[in-house]
Short mmCIF file of C-alpha atoms and ligand atoms in Angstrom, two decimals:
data_model
loop_
_atom_site.label_atom_id
_atom_site.label_comp_id
_atom_site.label_asym_id
_atom_site.label_seq_id
_atom_site.Cartn_x
_atom_site.Cartn_y
_atom_site.Cartn_z
CA MET D 1206 78.02 108.70 79.19
CA ARG D 1207 81.59 108.25 78.00
CA ARG D 1208 81.56 106.01 74.80
CA TRP D 1209 84.52 103.43 74.91
CA THR D 1210 86.83 104.05 72.00
CA ARG D 1211 87.81 100.80 69.61
CA ARG D 1212 91.36 101.04 71.30
CA GLU D 1213 90.44 101.10 74.75
CA LEU D 1214 87.55 97.78 74.27
CA GLY D 1215 90.60 96.05 71.88
CA GLY D 1216 93.05 96.69 75.04
CA LEU D 1217 89.94 94.24 77.38
CA THR D 1218 90.30 90.62 76.47
CA GLY D 1219 88.01 87.62 76.79
CA ALA D 1220 85.85 87.69 80.27
CA ALA D 1221 87.25 91.26 81.14
CA LEU D 1222 85.76 92.74 77.98
CA LEU D 1223 82.37 90.54 78.24
CA ALA D 1224 81.90 92.01 82.00
CA VAL D 1225 82.74 95.72 80.54
CA THR D 1226 80.59 95.62 77.28
CA SER D 1227 77.59 94.06 78.71
CA PHE D 1228 78.07 96.18 82.38
CA ARG D 1229 78.25 98.92 80.26
CA LEU D 1230 75.09 98.16 77.63
CA ALA D 1231 72.89 97.62 80.83
CA ARG D 1232 73.03 101.16 82.09
CA GLY D 1233 71.10 104.02 80.81
CA GLN D 1234 72.70 106.78 82.47
CA ALA D 1235 76.46 108.00 83.41
CA ARG D 1236 77.34 106.80 86.67
CA PRO D 1237 80.58 108.20 88.61
CA ARG D 1238 82.99 105.75 88.26
CA VAL D 1239 85.53 104.97 90.83
CA ILE D 1240 89.07 103.22 89.58
CA VAL D 1241 90.35 100.95 92.04
CA VAL D 1242 94.46 99.64 91.61
CA GLY D 1243 95.36 96.60 93.23
CA GLY D 1244 93.07 93.43 94.34
CA GLY D 1245 94.77 92.59 97.67
CA VAL D 1246 93.18 93.25 100.73
CA GLY D 1247 92.97 96.92 100.73
CA GLY D 1248 91.91 97.31 97.01
CA ALA D 1249 89.60 94.64 97.33
CA THR D 1250 87.71 95.78 100.35
CA VAL D 1251 87.51 99.37 98.89
CA ALA D 1252 85.86 98.03 95.60
CA ARG D 1253 83.13 96.11 97.46
CA TYR D 1254 82.32 98.38 100.26
CA VAL D 1255 81.95 101.26 97.51
CA ALA D 1256 80.26 99.23 95.59
CA MET D 1257 77.90 98.26 98.56
CA THR D 1258 77.72 102.16 99.70
CA GLY D 1259 77.78 104.23 96.98
CA ASN D 1260 74.76 102.01 94.29
CA ASN D 1261 74.92 104.76 92.03
CA ILE D 1262 78.98 104.60 91.61
CA GLU D 1263 80.79 102.45 88.75
CA VAL D 1264 83.46 100.19 90.20
CA VAL D 1265 86.27 99.04 88.28
CA LEU D 1266 89.37 96.79 89.53
CA ILE D 1267 91.83 96.17 88.85
CA GLU D 1268 94.33 93.82 89.55
CA PRO D 1269 96.71 91.28 87.05
CA LYS D 1270 96.42 88.35 88.99
CA THR D 1271 93.39 85.63 88.85
CA ARG D 1272 93.47 84.52 92.31
CA TYR D 1273 95.08 86.41 95.32
CA THR D 1274 97.07 84.45 97.98
CA THR D 1275 97.33 85.92 100.99
CA CYS D 1276 100.63 86.65 103.31
CA PHE D 1277 98.82 85.70 106.30
CA PHE D 1278 98.67 82.44 107.08
CA SER D 1279 101.51 81.87 104.95
CA ASN D 1280 103.81 81.17 107.77
CA LEU D 1281 101.54 78.24 109.18
CA TYR D 1282 101.92 76.51 105.25
CA LEU D 1283 105.50 77.19 106.14
CA ALA D 1284 105.29 75.00 108.53
CA GLY D 1285 103.21 72.42 106.95
CA LEU D 1286 100.06 73.26 108.84
CA ARG D 1287 97.47 74.64 106.07
CA SER D 1288 97.67 74.13 102.35
CA LEU D 1289 98.52 77.01 100.08
CA GLU D 1290 95.65 76.38 98.14
CA SER D 1291 93.61 77.37 101.20
CA LEU D 1292 95.25 80.67 101.19
CA SER D 1293 93.82 81.38 97.49
CA HIS D 1294 90.82 83.76 96.55
CA GLY D 1295 89.39 84.47 93.56
CA TYR D 1296 87.61 87.65 92.18
CA GLU D 1297 84.34 85.80 91.39
CA ALA D 1298 81.80 87.48 94.02
CA LEU D 1299 83.45 90.48 93.54
CA ALA D 1300 82.33 90.53 90.03
CA GLY D 1301 78.94 88.63 90.52
CA ARG D 1302 77.58 89.85 93.37
CA HIS D 1303 78.90 93.23 93.94
CA GLY D 1304 78.79 94.37 90.07
CA ILE D 1305 82.53 95.24 89.79
CA THR D 1306 83.98 95.12 86.88
CA VAL D 1307 87.48 93.20 87.53
CA ILE D 1308 90.01 93.86 85.01
CA HIS D 1309 92.93 91.51 84.98
CA GLU D 1310 96.17 93.56 84.08
CA ALA D 1311 98.15 95.97 85.26
CA ALA D 1312 97.82 100.04 85.55
CA VAL D 1313 101.00 101.22 84.17
CA SER D 1314 100.38 104.70 84.25
CA ILE D 1315 98.71 108.00 85.64
CA ASP D 1316 97.23 111.23 84.09
CA PRO D 1317 95.38 113.06 86.85
CA ALA D 1318 95.07 115.83 84.75
CA ALA D 1319 92.91 114.32 82.61
CA LYS D 1320 92.04 111.64 85.30
CA ALA D 1321 92.92 108.67 83.69
CA VAL D 1322 94.71 105.10 83.79
CA GLY D 1323 96.69 104.05 81.68
CA LEU D 1324 96.89 99.37 81.60
CA ALA D 1325 99.66 97.41 80.06
CA THR D 1326 97.67 96.92 76.87
CA GLY D 1327 97.34 100.23 75.98
CA THR D 1328 93.83 100.93 77.15
CA ARG D 1329 93.14 104.35 78.90
CA LEU D 1330 89.94 104.31 81.71
CA HIS D 1331 88.61 107.63 82.85
CA TYR D 1332 87.81 107.95 86.95
CA GLU D 1333 85.99 110.10 89.20
CA ARG D 1334 87.97 109.10 92.02
CA LEU D 1335 90.76 106.48 91.42
CA VAL D 1336 92.18 104.58 94.81
CA LEU D 1337 95.84 102.88 94.71
CA SER D 1338 96.46 99.76 97.13
CA PRO D 1339 99.80 98.90 95.09
CA GLY D 1340 101.17 96.90 98.27
CA ILE D 1341 104.85 97.07 98.80
CA ALA D 1342 108.24 96.95 96.64
CA PHE D 1343 111.44 95.70 97.96
CA LYS D 1344 114.92 97.86 97.88
CA PHE D 1345 116.86 95.06 96.61
CA ASP D 1346 119.88 97.37 96.20
CA ALA D 1347 120.01 97.17 100.62
CA ILE D 1348 121.78 94.26 101.08
CA GLU D 1349 125.19 93.59 98.72
CA GLY D 1350 124.43 90.69 96.87
CA TYR D 1351 120.75 90.39 97.21
CA ASP D 1352 119.00 91.55 94.02
CA LYS D 1353 115.84 90.25 92.39
CA ALA D 1354 117.70 87.37 90.43
CA ALA D 1355 118.52 86.28 94.36
CA SER D 1356 115.60 86.55 95.53
CA GLU D 1357 114.66 83.29 93.26
CA VAL D 1358 117.63 81.25 94.85
CA LEU D 1359 117.24 82.36 98.74
CA PRO D 1360 113.26 83.40 98.86
CA HIS D 1361 112.08 86.20 101.19
CA ALA D 1362 108.29 84.44 100.77
CA TRP D 1363 107.42 87.95 102.14
CA THR D 1364 104.95 87.86 99.05
CA ALA D 1365 102.81 84.54 99.32
CA GLY D 1366 102.64 82.17 96.17
CA PRO D 1367 105.87 81.03 94.18
CA GLN D 1368 107.83 82.43 97.33
CA SER D 1369 106.45 80.57 99.76
CA GLU D 1370 106.40 77.47 98.18
CA LEU D 1371 110.36 77.88 97.41
CA LEU D 1372 111.20 78.22 100.87
CA ARG D 1373 109.20 75.55 102.01
CA ARG D 1374 110.66 72.96 99.39
CA GLN D 1375 113.89 74.37 100.78
CA LEU D 1376 112.74 73.91 104.66
CA GLU D 1377 111.41 69.98 103.28
CA SER D 1378 114.61 68.86 101.56
CA MET D 1379 117.24 70.34 104.05
CA GLU D 1380 119.22 67.93 106.52
CA ASP D 1381 118.01 67.59 109.83
CA GLY D 1382 121.00 69.31 111.90
CA GLY D 1383 120.81 72.36 109.45
CA VAL D 1384 120.53 75.98 109.88
CA PHE D 1385 117.90 78.32 108.83
CA ALA D 1386 118.94 81.62 108.99
CA ILE D 1387 116.42 85.06 108.54
CA VAL D 1388 117.20 88.35 107.62
CA ILE D 1389 114.83 90.76 108.84
CA PRO D 1390 115.29 94.68 107.92
CA PRO D 1391 114.22 97.93 109.55
CA ASP D 1392 110.97 99.29 110.00
CA PRO D 1393 108.37 99.70 108.83
CA ILE D 1394 107.71 96.05 107.58
CA ARG D 1395 104.74 94.88 106.70
CA CYS D 1396 103.17 93.02 109.56
CA PRO D 1397 105.97 93.60 112.20
CA PRO D 1398 105.32 90.32 114.10
CA ALA D 1399 105.41 88.18 111.14
CA PRO D 1400 109.65 87.45 111.17
CA TYR D 1401 109.18 86.20 114.70
CA GLU D 1402 106.30 84.18 113.95
CA ARG D 1403 107.95 82.45 111.14
CA ALA D 1404 110.80 81.61 113.19
CA SER D 1405 108.52 80.18 116.07
CA LEU D 1406 106.38 78.15 113.11
CA VAL D 1407 109.44 76.57 111.31
CA ALA D 1408 110.86 76.12 114.95
CA ALA D 1409 107.47 73.71 115.24
CA TYR D 1410 108.35 72.09 111.80
CA PHE D 1411 111.33 70.98 113.04
CA LYS D 1412 110.60 69.96 116.43
CA GLN D 1413 108.58 67.10 114.78
CA HIS D 1414 110.63 66.60 111.47
CA LYS D 1415 114.40 67.81 111.86
CA PRO D 1416 114.76 68.11 115.70
CA LYS D 1417 118.63 68.75 115.43
CA ALA D 1418 117.76 71.70 113.13
CA ARG D 1419 117.93 75.48 114.28
CA VAL D 1420 116.40 78.89 113.66
CA LEU D 1421 119.28 81.87 113.29
CA ILE D 1422 117.52 85.34 112.97
CA LEU D 1423 119.63 88.19 111.94
CA ASP D 1424 117.75 91.71 113.16
CA ALA D 1425 118.32 95.35 111.66
CA LYS D 1426 116.54 95.91 115.03
CA ASP D 1427 117.81 95.96 118.28
CA THR D 1428 114.48 95.07 120.17
CA PHE D 1429 111.05 94.21 118.84
CA LYS D 1430 107.39 94.58 119.79
CA GLN D 1431 105.71 91.83 122.19
CA GLN D 1432 109.83 90.34 122.84
CA ASP D 1433 108.74 89.10 125.88
CA LEU D 1434 106.01 86.88 124.56
CA PHE D 1435 108.05 85.54 121.75
CA GLU D 1436 111.30 84.95 123.92
CA GLU D 1437 108.90 83.13 126.94
CA ALA D 1438 107.66 80.62 124.47
CA TRP D 1439 110.78 80.25 122.50
CA GLN D 1440 112.10 79.10 125.82
CA ARG D 1441 109.15 76.99 126.45
CA TYR D 1442 108.65 74.92 123.06
CA TYR D 1443 111.85 75.04 121.31
CA PRO D 1444 114.76 75.77 124.11
CA GLY D 1445 117.88 75.91 122.65
CA MET D 1446 116.44 75.98 118.74
CA ILE D 1447 116.20 79.73 118.22
CA GLU D 1448 118.88 81.78 118.37
CA TRP D 1449 117.97 85.91 117.79
CA LEU D 1450 120.94 88.06 117.13
CA PRO D 1451 120.00 91.80 117.37
CA ALA D 1452 121.98 94.84 115.27
CA GLN D 1453 124.07 95.58 118.11
CA PHE D 1454 125.31 92.18 118.47
CA THR D 1455 126.32 91.69 114.47
CA GLY D 1456 126.85 95.08 113.65
CA GLY D 1457 124.59 94.70 110.76
CA VAL D 1458 124.13 92.44 107.85
CA LYS D 1459 126.36 93.81 105.37
CA SER D 1460 126.32 90.92 102.27
CA ILE D 1461 124.81 87.58 100.92
CA ASP D 1462 126.72 85.12 99.16
CA VAL D 1463 123.89 83.32 97.31
CA LYS D 1464 126.34 80.13 96.12
CA GLY D 1465 128.34 80.34 99.69
CA ARG D 1466 124.96 80.23 101.37
CA ALA D 1467 126.68 82.47 103.47
CA ILE D 1468 125.71 85.76 105.47
CA ARG D 1469 128.11 88.57 106.16
CA THR D 1470 127.93 91.11 108.94
CA ALA D 1471 129.86 93.81 110.00
CA GLY D 1472 131.42 91.04 112.62
CA ASP D 1473 131.31 87.32 111.97
CA THR D 1474 129.85 85.55 108.36
CA PHE D 1475 127.20 82.91 109.12
CA LYS D 1476 126.87 80.29 107.22
CA ALA D 1477 123.32 78.33 106.40
CA ALA D 1478 121.82 75.58 104.37
CA VAL D 1479 118.69 77.72 104.11
CA ILE D 1480 118.68 82.18 103.73
CA ASN D 1481 115.47 83.68 104.14
CA VAL D 1482 116.42 87.18 103.44
CA ILE D 1483 113.45 89.83 103.62
CA PRO D 1484 114.49 92.94 102.16
CA ALA D 1485 113.90 96.74 102.83
CA HIS D 1486 110.45 97.56 101.88
CA MET D 1487 108.95 100.76 100.18
CA ALA D 1488 105.49 101.46 98.62
CA GLY D 1489 104.05 99.66 95.40
CA ASP D 1490 106.55 100.27 91.95
CA LEU D 1491 102.77 102.30 90.33
CA ALA D 1492 102.55 104.45 93.77
CA ARG D 1493 106.02 105.57 93.47
CA GLN D 1494 106.62 106.20 89.84
CA THR D 1495 103.62 108.29 89.70
CA GLY D 1496 104.52 110.81 92.05
CA LEU D 1497 102.26 109.77 94.96
CA ALA D 1498 105.16 108.57 97.28
CA ASP D 1499 107.53 111.23 98.95
CA LYS D 1500 111.18 110.78 100.10
CA THR D 1501 110.83 108.72 102.93
CA GLY D 1502 109.50 106.02 100.33
CA TRP D 1503 105.80 105.87 101.33
CA CYS D 1504 102.78 107.65 100.19
CA PRO D 1505 101.24 110.67 102.35
CA ILE D 1506 97.51 110.71 103.13
CA ASP D 1507 94.78 113.00 104.89
CA PRO D 1508 93.87 110.02 107.65
CA ALA D 1509 90.23 111.15 107.35
CA THR D 1510 89.98 110.33 103.78
CA PHE D 1511 92.73 108.57 102.64
CA GLU D 1512 93.14 111.44 99.84
CA SER D 1513 96.79 111.69 98.95
CA THR D 1514 98.09 115.04 100.00
CA MET D 1515 99.95 115.13 96.87
CA GLN D 1516 97.41 114.57 93.99
CA LYS D 1517 93.31 115.76 94.46
CA ASP D 1518 91.32 112.84 93.85
CA ILE D 1519 93.44 109.85 94.13
CA HIS D 1520 93.10 107.63 97.17
CA LEU D 1521 95.91 105.31 98.86
CA VAL D 1522 95.31 102.49 101.60
CA GLY D 1523 97.12 99.45 102.70
CA ASP D 1524 100.30 98.91 103.13
CA ALA D 1525 101.59 101.35 100.82
CA ILE D 1526 101.01 104.68 102.71
CA ALA D 1527 102.66 106.28 105.53
CA SER D 1528 100.26 105.33 108.05
CA GLY D 1529 101.54 107.11 111.51
CA ASP D 1530 101.12 104.66 114.49
CA MET D 1531 99.21 101.91 112.39
CA PRO D 1532 101.39 99.20 111.40
CA LYS D 1533 101.24 97.66 107.60
CA SER D 1534 98.74 94.75 108.29
CA ALA D 1535 95.81 93.13 106.21
CA PHE D 1536 93.58 94.41 109.39
CA SER D 1537 94.73 97.80 109.03
CA ALA D 1538 94.42 97.76 105.10
CA ASN D 1539 90.61 96.62 105.44
CA SER D 1540 90.07 99.18 108.27
CA GLN D 1541 91.16 101.85 106.17
CA ALA D 1542 89.53 100.52 103.08
CA LYS D 1543 86.46 100.82 104.57
CA ALA D 1544 87.09 104.77 105.75
CA CYS D 1545 88.09 105.60 102.30
CA ALA D 1546 85.41 103.60 100.36
CA PHE D 1547 82.65 105.81 102.94
CA ALA D 1548 84.78 109.26 102.36
CA ILE D 1549 84.45 108.46 98.79
CA ALA D 1550 80.47 107.65 98.71
CA ALA D 1551 80.02 110.75 100.71
CA ALA D 1552 82.11 113.10 98.01
CA LEU D 1553 80.37 111.30 95.02
CA THR D 1554 76.72 110.86 96.06
CA GLY D 1555 76.28 113.19 99.21
CA ALA D 1556 75.72 110.74 101.73
CA PRO D 1557 76.91 111.30 105.64
CA ARG D 1558 80.02 111.07 106.49
CA GLY D 1559 80.99 110.18 110.38
CA PRO D 1560 84.77 110.39 111.33
CA PRO D 1561 86.60 107.22 110.22
CA HIS D 1562 86.90 104.44 113.65
CA LEU D 1563 90.12 102.58 112.82
CA PHE D 1564 91.12 99.15 114.34
CA ASN D 1565 94.03 96.51 113.74
CA THR D 1566 93.98 92.97 115.37
CA CYS D 1567 96.87 91.05 114.64
CA PHE D 1568 96.62 87.15 115.86
CA THR D 1569 100.37 85.96 115.99
CA PHE D 1570 100.79 82.37 116.24
CA LEU D 1571 104.02 81.34 118.77
CA ALA D 1572 102.94 77.63 118.17
CA PRO D 1573 100.97 75.35 116.08
CA GLU D 1574 97.79 75.94 119.08
CA ASP D 1575 99.06 79.15 120.95
CA ALA D 1576 98.80 82.20 119.76
CA TYR D 1577 98.34 85.78 120.85
CA SER D 1578 96.30 88.71 119.76
CA ASN D 1579 97.25 92.81 119.56
CA ALA D 1580 94.22 94.51 119.09
CA ILE D 1581 94.55 98.55 118.89
CA VAL D 1582 92.04 101.37 118.11
CA TYR D 1583 93.18 104.29 115.88
CA ARG D 1584 91.80 107.99 115.20
CA PRO D 1585 93.12 110.33 112.95
CA GLN D 1586 94.61 113.29 114.86
CA ALA D 1587 96.38 116.42 112.80
CA ASP D 1588 98.18 114.63 109.92
CA LYS D 1589 98.24 111.39 111.67
CA LEU D 1590 96.48 108.10 112.68
CA LYS D 1591 97.47 108.19 116.01
CA ALA D 1592 97.28 104.43 118.60
CA LEU D 1593 94.27 105.30 121.42
CA HIS D 1594 93.62 102.41 123.11
CA THR D 1595 95.60 99.06 123.23
CA PHE D 1596 94.82 95.43 124.25
CA VAL D 1597 98.02 92.57 123.98
CA ASN D 1598 97.85 89.44 125.58
CA GLN D 1599 100.18 88.42 128.51
CA VAL D 1600 103.19 86.60 128.95
CA ASN D 1601 102.68 84.00 131.61
CA GLU D 1602 98.85 82.96 130.70
CA GLY D 1603 97.56 79.68 130.97
CA PRO D 1604 97.25 77.22 127.52
CA GLU D 1605 93.55 77.70 127.59
CA ILE D 1606 93.63 81.04 127.21
CA ARG D 1607 96.14 81.19 123.97
CA GLN D 1608 94.64 77.96 122.54
CA ARG D 1609 91.41 80.12 122.40
CA VAL D 1610 93.13 83.35 121.22
CA ALA D 1611 94.35 80.45 118.37
CA ARG D 1612 91.02 79.20 117.48
CA GLU D 1613 89.94 82.46 117.61
CA ALA D 1614 92.84 83.34 114.79
CA ARG D 1615 91.80 80.46 112.63
CA ASP D 1616 87.45 82.09 112.35
CA TRP D 1617 89.22 85.72 111.86
CA TYR D 1618 90.94 84.25 108.86
CA ARG D 1619 87.53 82.63 107.23
CA ALA D 1620 85.54 86.02 108.39
CA PHE D 1621 87.78 88.57 107.03
CA THR D 1622 88.80 87.16 103.83
CA ALA D 1623 84.56 86.67 102.70
CA ASP D 1624 84.80 90.38 104.06
CA VAL D 1625 86.95 91.09 101.78
CA PHE D 1626 86.56 89.04 98.72
CA GLY D 1627 82.81 88.41 99.29
CA SER D 1628 82.73 85.19 99.68
CA SER D 1629 84.86 82.41 101.70
CA GLY D 1630 86.29 80.46 98.80
P1 FAD R 2026 98.53 93.48 98.85
O1 FAD R 2026 97.64 92.86 99.70
O2 FAD R 2026 99.88 93.16 98.71
O3 FAD R 2026 98.16 93.67 97.61
C1 FAD R 2026 98.62 94.40 96.76
C2 FAD R 2026 97.54 93.88 95.29
O4 FAD R 2026 98.11 95.10 94.54
C3 FAD R 2026 98.36 93.11 94.81
O5 FAD R 2026 97.59 91.91 94.65
C4 FAD R 2026 99.16 93.36 93.02
O6 FAD R 2026 98.96 92.43 92.42
C5 FAD R 2026 98.87 94.33 92.87
N1 FAD R 2026 99.39 95.56 92.13
C6 FAD R 2026 100.29 95.92 92.41
N2 FAD R 2026 100.88 97.07 91.61
C7 FAD R 2026 100.07 97.01 90.51
C8 FAD R 2026 99.55 97.22 89.05
N3 FAD R 2026 100.27 98.49 88.94
N4 FAD R 2026 98.37 97.31 88.66
C9 FAD R 2026 97.47 96.17 89.18
N5 FAD R 2026 97.03 96.03 90.39
C10 FAD R 2026 98.68 95.95 90.72
N6 FAD R 2026 98.30 91.14 108.23
C11 FAD R 2026 97.49 90.78 108.97
O7 FAD R 2026 96.77 91.73 109.32
N7 FAD R 2026 97.48 89.87 109.67
C12 FAD R 2026 98.39 88.70 109.91
O8 FAD R 2026 98.15 87.55 110.51
C13 FAD R 2026 99.23 88.85 108.57
N8 FAD R 2026 100.38 87.85 108.93
C14 FAD R 2026 101.42 88.30 107.64
C15 FAD R 2026 102.51 86.94 107.63
C16 FAD R 2026 103.28 87.45 106.54
C17 FAD R 2026 104.40 86.53 106.43
C18 FAD R 2026 103.51 88.64 105.72
C19 FAD R 2026 104.27 88.77 104.43
C20 FAD R 2026 102.55 89.50 105.95
C21 FAD R 2026 101.38 89.48 106.69
N9 FAD R 2026 100.55 90.08 106.70
C22 FAD R 2026 99.07 90.01 107.95
C23 FAD R 2026 100.14 91.59 106.11
C24 FAD R 2026 99.33 91.95 104.98
O9 FAD R 2026 99.73 90.30 103.97
C25 FAD R 2026 99.59 92.74 104.42
O10 FAD R 2026 99.70 94.34 105.18
C26 FAD R 2026 98.31 93.11 103.34
O11 FAD R 2026 98.31 92.25 102.19
C27 FAD R 2026 98.60 94.68 102.67
O12 FAD R 2026 97.53 94.78 102.15
P2 FAD R 2026 97.65 95.61 100.47
O13 FAD R 2026 96.40 95.88 99.66
O14 FAD R 2026 98.23 97.09 100.86
O15 FAD R 2026 98.85 95.04 99.90
#
């Protein structure tokens, strides 16, 4: 059994220290340790499933925040249809019910040779296997005038929490007749339908509270998935309210004037009362800074085990990976996390492991009681995650079908977050 040094224990505070010391004193012999960095959807799921699957494995989860607010359903919050509190989840069940040691700190370094992770306070923790699910970082140099400081004025709201609250306040205080502009980056982005869902749900809010307001979408793409479903819904629910301008029309967004509330494209300049700029993405900082990402900015993995192809005994899941056909979504992160947990448990305990079955289902709201779903099965093929079967709702379906999908989406949220965090609260 590896002993904790005074320096390591000194780096842990309060509840984290109590949890680690009592956990260590309770056990008699060494167990392999899996460290998971990032307590979002991917990381929390890996931690929970390794703890459930390999009962002889010690699991440590490192996440700076004490509560996690989901991006999924945050567009419903922006439209005033859900509270932010209802989207926030704690780590108590992972620690209490699953015996996971949760340390609320940021990981700042990885030493693959020594198999150790460094925390912000100087603590160094050793692992048998390390899993990273750090999510995304933003390319703040992609559009002139839009850096991190600008995002505190013109929010991206592409991470949920204070950014979502800022955008909601701006939408609430916007005058009727104003324009709300959304700037959409090139792919790959987390949750590809979410910008268009945001446009739809904000339009639903305007329809009720500011009927003369408009939504303007400036897209870096020329087409988008399920465009027919969105365009039909925009025509049906919000005629004349939503304008979508593809890159071939504008020539692309070139710069943002934060003070003047203006967006300059290759052709025209657009003024808007509220501007939501979603910057282009790359893998989360820790993954890139520790050499786990390639030149694309994403982390290549073995699709059967989610082990990094760049570093042995380090696995990655979620938005940070180069995920082939799989979209960057919470559902994907959760499905990848389970496959990764089973692969780690098999490697460390000799438990049997079959080929992974991976799924993604995106529920997308077109209106408060109209949602569609898009379900796809994936398999590892060669070195990629390949899509096999697809189901998606169709245009011109009856309202009862879409209302049912909207109900299923709300049920999915409850069941899904319980699966990730081990409890429904
Ligand atoms: P995250 O959930 O972002 O978690 C990353 C975690 O890592 C964070 O908690 C962070 O604090 C932590 N972290 C980062 N760096 C460190 C470090 N150095 N040390 C310790 N911890 C660290 N998906 C769906 O499936 N369905 C939807 O309907 C849906 N809707 C969406 C709507 C919107 C508006 C958006 C923006 C996204 C939506 N998504 C949806 C996508 C979904 O939220 C993400 O794909 C999912 O959260 C990815 O999980 P992850 O674990 O990769 O990253």
